Short mmCIF file of the C-alpha atoms (twelve columns), coordinates in Angstrom:
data_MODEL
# 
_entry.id   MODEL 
# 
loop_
_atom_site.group_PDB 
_atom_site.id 
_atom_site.type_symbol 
_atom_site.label_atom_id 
_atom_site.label_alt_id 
_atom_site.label_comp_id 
_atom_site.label_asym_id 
_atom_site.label_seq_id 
_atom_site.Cartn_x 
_atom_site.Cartn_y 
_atom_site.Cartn_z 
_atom_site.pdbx_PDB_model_num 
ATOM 1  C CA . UNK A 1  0.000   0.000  0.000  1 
ATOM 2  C CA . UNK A 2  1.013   3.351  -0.752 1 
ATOM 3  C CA . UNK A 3  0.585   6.296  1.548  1 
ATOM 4  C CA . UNK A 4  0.877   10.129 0.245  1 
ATOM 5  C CA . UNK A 5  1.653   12.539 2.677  1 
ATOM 6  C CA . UNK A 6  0.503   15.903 0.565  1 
ATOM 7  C CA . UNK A 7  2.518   18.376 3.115  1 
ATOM 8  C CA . UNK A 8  5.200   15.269 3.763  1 
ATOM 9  C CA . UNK A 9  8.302   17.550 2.852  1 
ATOM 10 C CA . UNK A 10 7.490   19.351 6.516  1 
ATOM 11 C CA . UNK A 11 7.285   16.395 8.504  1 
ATOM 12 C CA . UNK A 12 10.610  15.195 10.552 1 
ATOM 13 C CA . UNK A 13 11.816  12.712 9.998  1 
ATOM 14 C CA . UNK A 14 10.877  12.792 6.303  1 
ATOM 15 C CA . UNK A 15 8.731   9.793  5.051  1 
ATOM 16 C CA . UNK A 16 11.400  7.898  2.734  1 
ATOM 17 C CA . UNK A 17 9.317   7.918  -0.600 1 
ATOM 18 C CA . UNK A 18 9.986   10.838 -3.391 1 
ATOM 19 C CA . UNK A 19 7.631   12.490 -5.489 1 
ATOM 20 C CA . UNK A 20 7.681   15.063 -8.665 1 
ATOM 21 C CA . UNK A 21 5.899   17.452 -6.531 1 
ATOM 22 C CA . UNK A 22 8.282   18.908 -4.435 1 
ATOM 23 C CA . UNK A 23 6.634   18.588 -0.692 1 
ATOM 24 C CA . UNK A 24 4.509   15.252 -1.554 1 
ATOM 25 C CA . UNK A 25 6.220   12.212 0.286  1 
ATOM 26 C CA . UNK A 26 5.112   8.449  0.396  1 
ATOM 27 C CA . UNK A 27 5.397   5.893  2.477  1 
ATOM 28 C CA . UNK A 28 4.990   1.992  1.172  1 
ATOM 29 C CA . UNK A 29 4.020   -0.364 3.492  1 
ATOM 30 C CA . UNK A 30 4.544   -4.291 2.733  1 
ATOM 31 C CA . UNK A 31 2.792   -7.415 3.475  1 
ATOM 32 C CA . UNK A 32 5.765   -9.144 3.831  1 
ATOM 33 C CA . UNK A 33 8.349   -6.356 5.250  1 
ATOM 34 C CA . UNK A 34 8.855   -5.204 8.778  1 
ATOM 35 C CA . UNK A 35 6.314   -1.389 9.750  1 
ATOM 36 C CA . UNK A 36 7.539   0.778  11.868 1 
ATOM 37 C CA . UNK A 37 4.010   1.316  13.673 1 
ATOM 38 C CA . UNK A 38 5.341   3.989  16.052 1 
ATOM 39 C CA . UNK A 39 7.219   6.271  13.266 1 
ATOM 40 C CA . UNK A 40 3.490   5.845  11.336 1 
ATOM 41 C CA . UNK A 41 1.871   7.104  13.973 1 
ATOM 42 C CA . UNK A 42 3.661   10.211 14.525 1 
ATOM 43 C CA . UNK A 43 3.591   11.290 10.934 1 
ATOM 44 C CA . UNK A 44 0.023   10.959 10.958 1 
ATOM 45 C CA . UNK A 45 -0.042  12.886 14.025 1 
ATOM 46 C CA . UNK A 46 2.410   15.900 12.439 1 
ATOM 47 C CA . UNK A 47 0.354   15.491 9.312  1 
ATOM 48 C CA . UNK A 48 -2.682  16.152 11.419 1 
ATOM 49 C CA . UNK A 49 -1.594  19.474 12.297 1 
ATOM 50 C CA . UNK A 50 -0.512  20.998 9.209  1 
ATOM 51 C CA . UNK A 51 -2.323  23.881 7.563  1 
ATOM 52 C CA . UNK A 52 -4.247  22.107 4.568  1 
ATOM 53 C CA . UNK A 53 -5.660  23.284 1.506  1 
ATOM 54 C CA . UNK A 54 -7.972  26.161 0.511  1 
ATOM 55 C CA . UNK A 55 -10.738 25.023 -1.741 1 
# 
């Protein structure tokens, strides 16, 4: 599964995956591979309190 952090370029430490967009970051998570639960978490949690977008 791929996660998208849209604001990911702000969070610390930075989510591993690149994107084109300059502050988009990703995060794949395996079946099969060891998932740092805790790190997860506490992007989500940053994430969470990041201005978002105006629509």
């Amino acid at each position: 599964m791929k996660v998208a952090f849209f604001r990911g370029a702000a969070l610390h430490p930075l989510p591993p995956g690149k994107s084109k967009q300059q502050d988009v970051r990703y995060l794949d998570i395996y079946e099969d591979r060891p998932f740092d639960e805790a790190q997860f978490s506490d992007w989500v949690k940053q994430a969470s309190l990041l201005q978002g977008e105006n629509m």
